[in-house]
XYZ file of C-alpha atoms in Angstrom:
609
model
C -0.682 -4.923 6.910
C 0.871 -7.042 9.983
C -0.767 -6.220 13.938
C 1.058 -6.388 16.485
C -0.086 -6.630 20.415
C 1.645 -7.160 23.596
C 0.487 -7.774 27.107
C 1.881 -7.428 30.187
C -0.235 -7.479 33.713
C -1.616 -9.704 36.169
C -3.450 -11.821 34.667
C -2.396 -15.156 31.943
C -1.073 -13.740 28.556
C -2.190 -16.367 25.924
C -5.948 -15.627 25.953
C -5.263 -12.129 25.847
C -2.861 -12.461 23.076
C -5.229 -14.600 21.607
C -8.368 -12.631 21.434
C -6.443 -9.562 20.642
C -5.184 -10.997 17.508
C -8.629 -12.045 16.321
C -9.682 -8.353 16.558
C -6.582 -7.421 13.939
C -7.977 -10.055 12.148
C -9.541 -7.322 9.710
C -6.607 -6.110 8.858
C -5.797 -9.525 6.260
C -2.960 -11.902 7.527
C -1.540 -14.774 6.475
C 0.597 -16.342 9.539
C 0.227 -15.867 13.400
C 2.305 -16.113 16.111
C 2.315 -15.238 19.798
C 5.836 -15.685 22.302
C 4.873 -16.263 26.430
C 7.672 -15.887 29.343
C 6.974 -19.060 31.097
C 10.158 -19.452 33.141
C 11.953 -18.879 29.556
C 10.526 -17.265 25.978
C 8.089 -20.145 24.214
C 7.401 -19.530 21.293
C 4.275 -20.635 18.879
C 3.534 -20.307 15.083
C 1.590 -21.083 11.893
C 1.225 -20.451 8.427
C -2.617 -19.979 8.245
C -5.388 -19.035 10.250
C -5.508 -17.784 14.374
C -7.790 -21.018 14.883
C -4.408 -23.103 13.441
C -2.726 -21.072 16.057
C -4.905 -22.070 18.997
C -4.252 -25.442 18.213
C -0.570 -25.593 18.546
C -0.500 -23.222 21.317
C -0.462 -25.502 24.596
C -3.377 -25.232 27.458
C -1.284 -25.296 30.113
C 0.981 -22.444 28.760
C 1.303 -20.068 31.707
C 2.743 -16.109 31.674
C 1.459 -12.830 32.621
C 3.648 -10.935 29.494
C 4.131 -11.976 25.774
C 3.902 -10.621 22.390
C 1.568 -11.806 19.187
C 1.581 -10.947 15.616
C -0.614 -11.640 12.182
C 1.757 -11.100 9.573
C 0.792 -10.164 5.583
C 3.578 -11.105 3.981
C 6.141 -8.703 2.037
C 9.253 -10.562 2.372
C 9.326 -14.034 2.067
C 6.690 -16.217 1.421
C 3.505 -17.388 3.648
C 5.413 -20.228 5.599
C 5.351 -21.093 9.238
C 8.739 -20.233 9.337
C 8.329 -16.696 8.250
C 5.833 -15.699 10.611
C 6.383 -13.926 13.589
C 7.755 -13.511 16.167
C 11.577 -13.730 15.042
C 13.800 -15.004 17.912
C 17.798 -14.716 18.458
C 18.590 -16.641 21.310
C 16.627 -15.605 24.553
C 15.278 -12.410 22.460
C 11.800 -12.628 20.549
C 10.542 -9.409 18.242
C 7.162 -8.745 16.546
C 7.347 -6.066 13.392
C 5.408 -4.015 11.302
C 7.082 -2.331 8.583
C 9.582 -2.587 6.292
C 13.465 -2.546 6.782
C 15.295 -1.277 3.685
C 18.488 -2.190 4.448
C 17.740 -5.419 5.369
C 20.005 -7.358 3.269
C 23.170 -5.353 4.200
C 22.662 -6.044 7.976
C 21.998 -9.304 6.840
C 25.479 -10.117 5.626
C 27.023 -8.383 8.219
C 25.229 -10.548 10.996
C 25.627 -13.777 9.769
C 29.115 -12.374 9.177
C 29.095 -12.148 12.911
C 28.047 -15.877 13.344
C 23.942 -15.353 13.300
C 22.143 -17.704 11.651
C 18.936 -17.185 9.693
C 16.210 -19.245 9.676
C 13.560 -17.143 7.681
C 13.483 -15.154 4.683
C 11.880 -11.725 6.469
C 13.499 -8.837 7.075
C 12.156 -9.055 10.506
C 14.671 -11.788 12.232
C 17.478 -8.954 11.432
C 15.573 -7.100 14.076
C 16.073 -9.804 16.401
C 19.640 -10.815 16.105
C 20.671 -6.911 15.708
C 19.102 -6.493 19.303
C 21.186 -9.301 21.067
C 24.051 -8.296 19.045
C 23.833 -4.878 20.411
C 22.580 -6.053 23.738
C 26.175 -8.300 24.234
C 28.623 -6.720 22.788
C 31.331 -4.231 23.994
C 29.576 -4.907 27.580
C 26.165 -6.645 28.691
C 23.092 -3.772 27.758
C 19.491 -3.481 29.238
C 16.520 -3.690 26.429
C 16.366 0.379 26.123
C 19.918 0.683 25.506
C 20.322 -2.086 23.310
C 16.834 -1.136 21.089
C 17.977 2.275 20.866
C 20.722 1.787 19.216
C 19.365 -1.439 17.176
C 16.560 1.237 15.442
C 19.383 3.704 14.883
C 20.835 1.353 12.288
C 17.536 0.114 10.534
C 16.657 2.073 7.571
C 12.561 2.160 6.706
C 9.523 1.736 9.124
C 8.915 0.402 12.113
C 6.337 -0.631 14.763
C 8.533 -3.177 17.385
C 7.669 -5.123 20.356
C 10.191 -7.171 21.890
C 10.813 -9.324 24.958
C 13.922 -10.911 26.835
C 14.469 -13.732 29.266
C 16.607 -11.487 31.119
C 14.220 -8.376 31.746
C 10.832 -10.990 31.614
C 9.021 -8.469 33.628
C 9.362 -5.461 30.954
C 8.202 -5.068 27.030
C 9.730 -2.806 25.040
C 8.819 -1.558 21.844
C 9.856 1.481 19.537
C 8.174 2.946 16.334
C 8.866 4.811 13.190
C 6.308 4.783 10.347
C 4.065 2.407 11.879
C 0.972 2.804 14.056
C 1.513 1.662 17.391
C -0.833 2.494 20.141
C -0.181 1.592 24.249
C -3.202 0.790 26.073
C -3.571 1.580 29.679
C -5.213 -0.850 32.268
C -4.903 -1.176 36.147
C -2.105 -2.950 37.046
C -2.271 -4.088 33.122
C -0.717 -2.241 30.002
C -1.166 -3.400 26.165
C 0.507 -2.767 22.683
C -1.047 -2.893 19.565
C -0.650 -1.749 15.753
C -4.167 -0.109 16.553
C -6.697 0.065 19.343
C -8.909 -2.377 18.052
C -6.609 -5.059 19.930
C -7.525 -3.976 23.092
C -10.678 -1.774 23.210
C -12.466 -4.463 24.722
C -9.895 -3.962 28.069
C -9.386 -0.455 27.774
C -10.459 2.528 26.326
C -7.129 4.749 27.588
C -4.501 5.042 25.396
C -1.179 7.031 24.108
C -0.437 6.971 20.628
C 3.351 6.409 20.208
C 5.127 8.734 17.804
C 8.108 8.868 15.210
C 11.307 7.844 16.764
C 9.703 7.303 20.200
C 11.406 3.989 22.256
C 10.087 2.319 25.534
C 9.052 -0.240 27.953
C 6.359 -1.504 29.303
C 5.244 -3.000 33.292
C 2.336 -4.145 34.468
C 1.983 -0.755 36.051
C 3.842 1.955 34.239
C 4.873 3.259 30.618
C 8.305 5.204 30.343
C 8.593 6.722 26.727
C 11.742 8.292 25.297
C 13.620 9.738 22.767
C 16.429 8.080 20.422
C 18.409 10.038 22.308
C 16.994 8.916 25.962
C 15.317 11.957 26.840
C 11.789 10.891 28.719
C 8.687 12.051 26.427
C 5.758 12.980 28.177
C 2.560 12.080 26.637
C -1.218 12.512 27.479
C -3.534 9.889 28.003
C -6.287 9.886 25.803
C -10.340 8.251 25.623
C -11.095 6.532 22.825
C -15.111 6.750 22.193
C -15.578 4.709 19.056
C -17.155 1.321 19.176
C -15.366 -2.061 18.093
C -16.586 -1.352 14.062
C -15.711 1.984 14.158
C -12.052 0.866 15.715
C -11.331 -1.443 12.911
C -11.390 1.549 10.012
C -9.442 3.157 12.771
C -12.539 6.062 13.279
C -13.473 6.661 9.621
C -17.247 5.531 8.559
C -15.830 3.332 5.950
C -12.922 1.539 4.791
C -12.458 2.889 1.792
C -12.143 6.306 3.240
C -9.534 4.645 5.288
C -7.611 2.889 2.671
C -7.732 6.480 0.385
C -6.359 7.461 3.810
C -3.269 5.255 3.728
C -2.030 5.825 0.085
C 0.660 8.172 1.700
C 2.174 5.120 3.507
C 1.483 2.185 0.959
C 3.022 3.952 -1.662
C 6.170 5.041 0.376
C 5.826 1.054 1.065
C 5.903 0.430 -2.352
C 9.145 2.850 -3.450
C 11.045 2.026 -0.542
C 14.635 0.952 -0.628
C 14.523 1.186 -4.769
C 15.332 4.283 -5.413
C 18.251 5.953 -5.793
C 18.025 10.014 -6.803
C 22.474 9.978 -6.873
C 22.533 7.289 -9.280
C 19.217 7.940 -10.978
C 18.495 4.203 -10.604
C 15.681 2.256 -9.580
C 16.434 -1.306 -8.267
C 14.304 -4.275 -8.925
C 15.930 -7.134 -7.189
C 13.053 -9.113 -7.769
C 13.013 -8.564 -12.064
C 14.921 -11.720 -13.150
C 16.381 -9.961 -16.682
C 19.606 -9.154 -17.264
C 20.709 -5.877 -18.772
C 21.310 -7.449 -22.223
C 17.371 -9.126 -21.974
C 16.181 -5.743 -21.472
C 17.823 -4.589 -24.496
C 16.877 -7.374 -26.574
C 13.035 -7.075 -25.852
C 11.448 -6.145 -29.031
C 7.555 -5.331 -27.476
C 5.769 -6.149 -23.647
C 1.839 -7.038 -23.572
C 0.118 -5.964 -20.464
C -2.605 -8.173 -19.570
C -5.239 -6.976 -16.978
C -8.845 -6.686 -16.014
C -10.535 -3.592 -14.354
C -8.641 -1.165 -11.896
C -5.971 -2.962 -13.224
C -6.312 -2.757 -16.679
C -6.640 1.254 -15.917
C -3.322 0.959 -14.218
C -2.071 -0.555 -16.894
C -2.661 1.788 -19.698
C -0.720 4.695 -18.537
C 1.850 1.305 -17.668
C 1.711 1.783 -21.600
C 2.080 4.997 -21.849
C 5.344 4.778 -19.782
C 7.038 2.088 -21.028
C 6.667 3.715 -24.570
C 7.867 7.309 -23.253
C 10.764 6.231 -20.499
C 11.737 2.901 -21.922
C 11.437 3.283 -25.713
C 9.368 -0.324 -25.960
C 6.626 -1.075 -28.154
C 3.988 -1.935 -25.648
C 0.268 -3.742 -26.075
C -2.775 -3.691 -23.621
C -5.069 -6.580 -23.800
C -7.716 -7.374 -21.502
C -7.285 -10.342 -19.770
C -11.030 -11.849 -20.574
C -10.540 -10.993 -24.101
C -6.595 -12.359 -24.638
C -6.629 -15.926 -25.078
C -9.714 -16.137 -27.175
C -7.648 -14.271 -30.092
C -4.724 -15.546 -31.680
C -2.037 -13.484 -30.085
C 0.782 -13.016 -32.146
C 3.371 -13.562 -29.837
C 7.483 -14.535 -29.791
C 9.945 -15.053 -27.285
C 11.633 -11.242 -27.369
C 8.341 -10.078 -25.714
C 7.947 -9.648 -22.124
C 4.252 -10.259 -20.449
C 2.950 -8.161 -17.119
C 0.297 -9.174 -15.523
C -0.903 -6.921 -12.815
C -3.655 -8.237 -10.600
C -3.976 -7.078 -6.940
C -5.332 -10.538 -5.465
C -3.214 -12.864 -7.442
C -5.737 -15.234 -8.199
C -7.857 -13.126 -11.196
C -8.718 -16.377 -13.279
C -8.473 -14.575 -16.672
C -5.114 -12.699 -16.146
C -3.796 -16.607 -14.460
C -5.384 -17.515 -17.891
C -4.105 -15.134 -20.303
C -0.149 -15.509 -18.521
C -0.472 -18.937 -18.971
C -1.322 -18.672 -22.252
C 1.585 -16.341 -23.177
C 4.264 -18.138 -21.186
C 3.505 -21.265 -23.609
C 4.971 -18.653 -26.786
C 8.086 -18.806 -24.765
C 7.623 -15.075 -23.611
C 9.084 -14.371 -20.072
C 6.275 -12.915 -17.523
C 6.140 -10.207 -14.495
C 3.685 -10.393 -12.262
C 2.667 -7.288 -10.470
C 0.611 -8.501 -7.219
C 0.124 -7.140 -4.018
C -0.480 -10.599 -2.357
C 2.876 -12.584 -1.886
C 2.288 -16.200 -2.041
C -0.794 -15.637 -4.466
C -1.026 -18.204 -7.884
C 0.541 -15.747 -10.328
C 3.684 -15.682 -8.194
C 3.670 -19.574 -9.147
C 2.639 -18.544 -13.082
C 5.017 -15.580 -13.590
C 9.152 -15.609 -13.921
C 9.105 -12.513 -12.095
C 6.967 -11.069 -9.358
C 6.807 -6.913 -8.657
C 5.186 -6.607 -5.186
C 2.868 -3.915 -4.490
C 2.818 -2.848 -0.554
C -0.446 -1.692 0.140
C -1.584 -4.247 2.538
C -4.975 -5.765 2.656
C -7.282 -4.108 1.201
C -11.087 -4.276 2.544
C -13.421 -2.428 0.265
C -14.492 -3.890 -2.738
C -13.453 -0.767 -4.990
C -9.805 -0.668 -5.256
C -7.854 2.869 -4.140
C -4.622 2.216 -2.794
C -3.559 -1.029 -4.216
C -4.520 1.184 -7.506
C -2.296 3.789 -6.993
C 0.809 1.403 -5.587
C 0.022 -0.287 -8.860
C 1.144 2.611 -10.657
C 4.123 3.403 -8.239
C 5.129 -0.022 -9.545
C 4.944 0.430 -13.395
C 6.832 3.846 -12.638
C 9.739 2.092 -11.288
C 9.734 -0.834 -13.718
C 9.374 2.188 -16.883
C 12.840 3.855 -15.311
C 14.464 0.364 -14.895
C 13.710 -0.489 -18.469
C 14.976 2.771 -19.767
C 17.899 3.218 -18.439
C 19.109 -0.693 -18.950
C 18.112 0.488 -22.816
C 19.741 3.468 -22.865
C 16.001 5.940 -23.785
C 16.646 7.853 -20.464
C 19.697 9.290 -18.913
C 20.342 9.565 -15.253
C 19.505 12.887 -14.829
C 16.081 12.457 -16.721
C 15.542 9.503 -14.458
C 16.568 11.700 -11.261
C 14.027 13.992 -11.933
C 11.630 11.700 -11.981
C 12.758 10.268 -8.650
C 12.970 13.221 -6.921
C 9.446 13.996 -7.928
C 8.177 10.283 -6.908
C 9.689 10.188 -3.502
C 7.521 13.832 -2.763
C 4.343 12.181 -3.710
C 3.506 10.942 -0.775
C 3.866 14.818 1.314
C 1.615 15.780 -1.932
C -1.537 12.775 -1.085
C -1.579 14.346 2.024
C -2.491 17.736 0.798
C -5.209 16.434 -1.608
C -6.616 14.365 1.342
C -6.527 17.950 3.383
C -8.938 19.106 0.866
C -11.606 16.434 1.403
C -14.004 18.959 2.479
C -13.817 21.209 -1.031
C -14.457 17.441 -2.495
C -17.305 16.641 -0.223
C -19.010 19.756 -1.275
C -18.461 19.194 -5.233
C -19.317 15.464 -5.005
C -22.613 16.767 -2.796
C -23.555 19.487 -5.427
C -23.848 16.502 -8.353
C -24.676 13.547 -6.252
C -28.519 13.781 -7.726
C -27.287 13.601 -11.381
C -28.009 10.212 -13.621
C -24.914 10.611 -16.068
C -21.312 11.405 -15.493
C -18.754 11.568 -18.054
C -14.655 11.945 -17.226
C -12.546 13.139 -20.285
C -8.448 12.761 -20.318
C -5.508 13.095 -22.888
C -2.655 11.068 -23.031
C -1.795 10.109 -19.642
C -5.120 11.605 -17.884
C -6.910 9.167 -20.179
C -6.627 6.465 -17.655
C -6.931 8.665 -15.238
C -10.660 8.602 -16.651
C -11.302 5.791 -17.013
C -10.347 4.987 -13.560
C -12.669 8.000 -11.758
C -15.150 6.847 -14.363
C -15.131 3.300 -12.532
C -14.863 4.521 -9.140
C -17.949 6.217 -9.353
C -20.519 4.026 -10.974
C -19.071 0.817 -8.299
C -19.903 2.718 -5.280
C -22.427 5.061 -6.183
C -24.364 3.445 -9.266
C -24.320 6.526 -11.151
C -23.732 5.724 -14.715
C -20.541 7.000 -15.114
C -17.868 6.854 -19.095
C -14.389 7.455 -19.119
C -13.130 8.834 -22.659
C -10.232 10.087 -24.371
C -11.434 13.761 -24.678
C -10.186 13.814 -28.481
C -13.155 11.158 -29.370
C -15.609 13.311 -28.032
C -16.637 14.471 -31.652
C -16.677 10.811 -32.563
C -20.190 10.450 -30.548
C -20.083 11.241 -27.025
C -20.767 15.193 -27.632
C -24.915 13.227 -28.523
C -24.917 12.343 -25.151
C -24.132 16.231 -23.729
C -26.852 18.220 -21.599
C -27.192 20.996 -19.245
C -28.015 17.649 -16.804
C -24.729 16.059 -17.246
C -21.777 16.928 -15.310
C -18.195 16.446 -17.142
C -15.230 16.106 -15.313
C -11.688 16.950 -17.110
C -8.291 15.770 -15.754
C -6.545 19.058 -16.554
C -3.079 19.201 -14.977
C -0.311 20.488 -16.876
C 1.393 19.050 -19.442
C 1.835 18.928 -22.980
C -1.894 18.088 -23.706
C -2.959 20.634 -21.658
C -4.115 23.001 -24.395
C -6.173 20.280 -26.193
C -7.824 19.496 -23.130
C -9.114 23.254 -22.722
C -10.359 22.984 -26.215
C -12.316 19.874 -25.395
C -13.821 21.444 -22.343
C -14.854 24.968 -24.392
C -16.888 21.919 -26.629
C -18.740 20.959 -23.892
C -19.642 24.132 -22.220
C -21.317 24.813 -25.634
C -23.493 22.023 -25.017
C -24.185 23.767 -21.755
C -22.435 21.201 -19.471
C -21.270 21.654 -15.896
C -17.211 21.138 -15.978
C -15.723 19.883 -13.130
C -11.700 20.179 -13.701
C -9.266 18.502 -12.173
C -6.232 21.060 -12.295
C -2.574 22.402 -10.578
C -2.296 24.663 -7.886
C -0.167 27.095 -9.766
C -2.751 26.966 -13.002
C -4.655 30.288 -12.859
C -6.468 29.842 -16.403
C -8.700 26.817 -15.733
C -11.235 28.626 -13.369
C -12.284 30.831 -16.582
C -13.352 27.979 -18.325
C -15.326 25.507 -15.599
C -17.466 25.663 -13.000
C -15.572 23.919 -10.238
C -11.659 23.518 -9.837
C -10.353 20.447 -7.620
C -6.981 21.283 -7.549
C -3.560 19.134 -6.727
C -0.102 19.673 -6.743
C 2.090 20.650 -9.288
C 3.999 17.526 -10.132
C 6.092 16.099 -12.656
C 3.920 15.280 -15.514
C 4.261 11.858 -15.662
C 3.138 11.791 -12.255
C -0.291 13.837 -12.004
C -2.326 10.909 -12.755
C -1.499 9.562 -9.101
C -2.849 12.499 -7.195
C -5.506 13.313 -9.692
C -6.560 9.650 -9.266
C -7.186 10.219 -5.223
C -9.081 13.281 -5.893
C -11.125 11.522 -8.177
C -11.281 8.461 -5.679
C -12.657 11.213 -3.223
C -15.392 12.394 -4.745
C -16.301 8.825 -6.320
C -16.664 7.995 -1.905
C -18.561 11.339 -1.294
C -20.842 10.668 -3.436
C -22.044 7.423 -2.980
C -21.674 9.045 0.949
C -24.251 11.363 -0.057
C -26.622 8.816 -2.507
C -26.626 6.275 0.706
C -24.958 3.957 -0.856
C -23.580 0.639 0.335
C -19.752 1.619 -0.148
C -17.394 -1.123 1.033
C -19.907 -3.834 -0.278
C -21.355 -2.606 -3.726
C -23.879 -4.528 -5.121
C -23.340 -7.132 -7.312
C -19.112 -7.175 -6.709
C -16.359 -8.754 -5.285
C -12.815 -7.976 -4.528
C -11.580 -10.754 -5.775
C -12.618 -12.368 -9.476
C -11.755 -15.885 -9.003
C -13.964 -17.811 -11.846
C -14.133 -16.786 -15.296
C-alpha cells in the first residue's frame, strides 16, 4: 500500500522526507515523490526507485515543511506522472486510499475548468481542495479540507500543504492508518510509525473522520464537524523491525491482519445492493459478448490455482458458463481445444508468473479474449491480457500468500455476478443477496481474527504431528486445498487437500490415530455428506478438527475440536474458513520454529519456468 510522511520543524525537510520514505520502503512502491515550501511548493517525482528520487531532487533545495509519498499503484499505471504528490495550483496532496467516486468528481471538476494531468484518483483530492478553498469566499486549509473529505466517498489517509498557510500541514483520515509523531519544536506524519521512529517514539494515532494541522510546535485535531478531539500521547516500544509489521512478530500475521481492509479495497465502489449489480469498468465485454461465451478456462498456478477452482465453481453456479481449470505449467504442453467464444482468466498475484504469461499467450493466439486478475498494476499480464481485474491488497511480504488469496476470491465473486446477470442465470434479488452478504465480510474477518487465541491453542495441540489431511465438498474443496498448502509452506508438515467424497478412493490407507483431519464444515447443501465423511474417519480413530458456523450446534458431537466462523451466505464461507485455516497454518509453524515469512526453498514470485 502507498506511505505517506510529512515534516514540519526546525530543521531542512528533504533529508527527513527522504530517509522517512526509505523506512516505508517495506511496504512495496512503485513511484516516489516528496513537495518542499521553498518560498513557493516544489515539487519532485519518479516512476521507480527512492534512489531515482534523490537524484532529481536538487541539493540546494531548502524548507523546514513538506510532504513525501511511495505510491503502489491502483489507479493508473506506474508513470512519473501518476505518482504523488498531486498539485492544483499552489496546493500539493499525498493519499492513501481509495476514492470511489472518483470519476464523478472528476467530470464535475474539469467541468469547472480543472485540468488533469494523471490518471489517479488522487489529483481529484487536490483540485477539490482549492476548489473548495476559493469559492463562495477565500477558506483556510481546515475549512476547505473539511468539507473536501465530506464529498469523497472511500478511504483516506491525506496530507496536504499550501503556499498560503506554508507554516501549517494538514491532513485528515478515514480508512487509512495515519499516525502524528511528536518531536520538540518538530511534528511528523506518516501512514505508520516506522517513518519516524528513528526521531520520535511519541505519537497519536489519528482516527476515522478525524481532520487537522500540523506546526512545528503543536497538533490541533478535530471533528468533521470542527469540534477539537483530544487525544493522548502515546510510547511506542518496538524496535525499527518490529515497526515495519506494525508490532506483530511476522508479516504474515500482519497481512492475515489486513484482509478486513484489502478486501473492502477490493469491493469498493462496485457494488451496488439497489440494483443488484456489480460494476467492472475495467472488463472490456459487452453485454451481448457475455452472452455469446460458450465456456472460460482458468489458468493458474498455486494459491492461485486454489482461488481459481471455487472461480469454477462460481461461474458454473451464478453465471451458467461451462468453465475449465488448467494449471498453468501443464496448459500449453497439451493441445487445448480452444475457439474464439471462450474467455481466458488468468489470475496471478505478481503479474509476472512465467507459466500463466505462457499459457495466456498461448490461448490469446486461438483468438480467445483474456482477463487478467493481478494485484500488481503495471505487471506483464496487464500487457498480455484484454482485460485486467485488479486485486487491492497491496504488497504483500511473506512468501505464503493470505490476503492477496482471499481478494483473489473477492474478485472472481464479483466477476461470477457480472457474468450472470449480463446472461440472465441470476436475478437481481439473487444477486442482492449475495451483495449484501459480501459487503459484511469484512465485520465477519474481524471476528475470526478475535479468535486467534482458540486457533493458537488447536494449531499448538497438533503442531508435533507428521501428517495432516484437509477434506472439503463442493466449494470447501478449495478451501482444502488451500489450508492444505498453507500449512506444509510455512510449517513443513506434510500436509493433502482432498475432496472428502474420494476418501474411499485411497486416502482412508493413509488414516491413523496419529493423523489429524481437518473438515471445512460450514453449512450448506453438502453439509450432510461432509458429516458422513468425518463419522469415516473417526472410525479410523482420527482426531477431527472442523471448521464449522456459529449457529451449528451438531458438529461438536462428531469432532474433537470446533473452529468456528460466521454464518454466511454459502457461497461465501470459503473466505472466512480460508483465514481460519490461514491461522492455524501461522500458529503452527509459530510453534514448530519455523522460518515463516521466508520458507525454505520458495519465493513470492515464480518468474522462470
Amino acid at each position: 500500500m502507498c506511505g505517506i510522511v510529512a515534516y514540519i520543524g526546525d530543521g531542512e525537510a528533504v533529508p527527513v522526507l527522504i530517509d522517512s520514505l526509505k523506512m516505508l520502503e517495506y511496504r512495496g512502491y512503485d513511484s516516489a515523490g516528496v513537495t518542499v515550501f521553498n518560498g513557493k511548493l516544489e515539487t519532485y517525482k519518479v516512476a521507480g526507485r527512492i534512489k531515482e528520487l534523490e537524484k532529481v531532487v536538487p541539493e540546494d533545495l531548502k524548507g523546514s515543511v513538506g510532504i513525501g509519498h511511495t505510491r503502489w499503484a491502483t489507479h493508473g499505471k506506474p508513470e512519473t506522472r501518476n505518482a504523488h504528490p498531486h498539485t492544483s495550483s499552489n496546493i500539493s496532496v499525498v493519499h492513501n486510499g481509495i476514492i470511489e467516486n472518483y470519476l464523478e468528481l472528476k467530470e464535475r471538476l474539469i467541468g469547472l475548468g480543472y485540468e488533469f494531468l494523471s490518471d489517479t484518483d488522487t489529483e481529484v483530492i487536490a483540485h477539490l481542495l482549492h476548489f473548495n478553498m476559493n469559492n463562495n469566499g477565500k477558506k483556510c486549509m481546515l475549512d476547505g479540507l473539511a468539507e473536501t473529505v465530506k464529498e469523497l466517498e472511500g478511504s483516506y489517509a491525506i496530507a496536504a500543504l499550501c503556499d498560503e498557510e506554508s507554516n501549517i500541514i494538514a491532513f485528515a483520515r478515514k480508512d487509512s492508518p495515519l499516525v502524528i509523531g511528536i518531536g520538540e519544536g518538530t511534528n511528523y506524519a506518516a501512514s505508520d510509525v516506522t517513518a519516524f521512529l528513528k526521531h520520535t517514539k511519541k505519537v497519536m494515532f489519528i482516527s476515522d473522520n478525524e481532520i487537522g494541522l500540523l506546526r512545528p510546535n503543536s497538533i490541533d485535531i478535530f471533528d468533521l464537524e470542527g469540534n477539537v478531539v483530544t487525544k493522548d500521547t502515546e510510547t511506542i516500544e518496538w524496535n525499527l523491525e518490529a515497526a515495519e509489521k506494525a508490532g506483530y512478530e511476522h508479516f504474515m500475521l500482519k497481512e492475515i491482519h489486513e484482509q478486513p481492509t484489502s478486501i473492502q479495497n477490493t469491493f469498493a465502489g462496485k457494488l451496488s445492493e439497489l440494483e443488484g449489480n456489480v460494476t467492472l469498468e475495467e472488463l472490456y465485454l459487452t453485454k451481448e459478448e457475455i452472452k455469446r461465451l460458450r465456456r472460460a478456462t482458468i489458468i493458474a498456478c498455486g494459491t492461485s490455482w486454489n482461488a481459481g477452482i471455487l472461480g469454477k465453481y462460481l461461474f458454473e453456479g451464478l453465471a451458467g458458463l461451462h468453465t475449465d481449470i488448467e494449471t498453468a505449467s501443464e496448459f500449453r504442453y497439451g493441445n487445448p481445444v480452444l475457439c474464439g467464444e471462450e474467455l481466458t482468466i488468468a489470475i496471478t498475484q505478481s503479474g509476472e508468473t512465467a507459466d500463466t504469461l505462457a499459457a495466456v499467450r498461448s490461448s490469446s493466439s486461438y483468438g480467445c479474449r483474456s482477463v487478467a486478475i493481478t494485484n500488481v498494476v503495471g505487471s506483464t499480464i496487464t500487457r498480455e491480457s484484454d482485460s485486467v481485474l485488479y486485486t487491492r491488497a497491496g504488497p504483500e511480504i511473506g512468501v505464503a500468500a493470505t490476503k492477496t488469496f482471499t481478494a483473489q476470491l473477492m474478485v472472481l465473486y464479483m466477476l461470477a455476478i457480472n457474468l450472470g446477470r449480463a446472461r440472465g442465470v441470476i436475478s437481481a434479488n439473487e444477486a442482492k443477496d449475495l451483495i449484501v452478504a459480501i459487503k459484511r465480510l469484512p465485520g465477519q474477518i474481524q471476528k475470526v481474527l478475535g479468535r486467534k487465541d482458540e486457533i493458537n491453542e488447536c494449531a499448538v495441540q497438533f503442531a508435533d504431528k507428521r501428517d495432516y489431511f484437509f477434506i472439503g465438498r463442493y466449494l470447501n474443496f478449495p478451501v482444502a486445498l488451500e489450508g492444505a498448502l498453507k500449512l506444509k509452506e510455512i510449517s513443513y508438515i506434510h500436509a493433502e487437500g482432498y475432496a472428502a467424497g474420494e476418501l474411499k478412493h485411497g486416502p482412508l490407507a493413509l488414516i491413523t490415530d496419529e493423523t489429524p483431519v481437518v473438515a471445512i464444515a460450514t453449512k450448506g447443501h453438502t453439509y450432510e455428506k461432509i458429516l458422513s465423511n468425518i463419522k469415516e474417519v473417526k472410525a479410523r480413530n482420527a482426531t477431527v478438527i472442523a471448521v464449522a458456523d456459529d449457529d451449528d450446534t451438531e458438529i461438536e458431537k462428531y469432532v474433537d475440536v470446533v473452529l468456528r466462523v460466521p454464518s454466511t451466505h454459502e457461497l461465501l464461507a470459503p473466505v472466512l474458513s480460508s483465514v481460519a485455516l490461514q491461522l492455524l497454518s501461522y500458529y503452527t509453524a509459530l510453534a514448530k520454529g519455523c522460518s515463516i515469512d521466508k520458507p525454505r526453498n520458495l519465493a513470492k514470485s515464480v518468474t522462470v519456468e
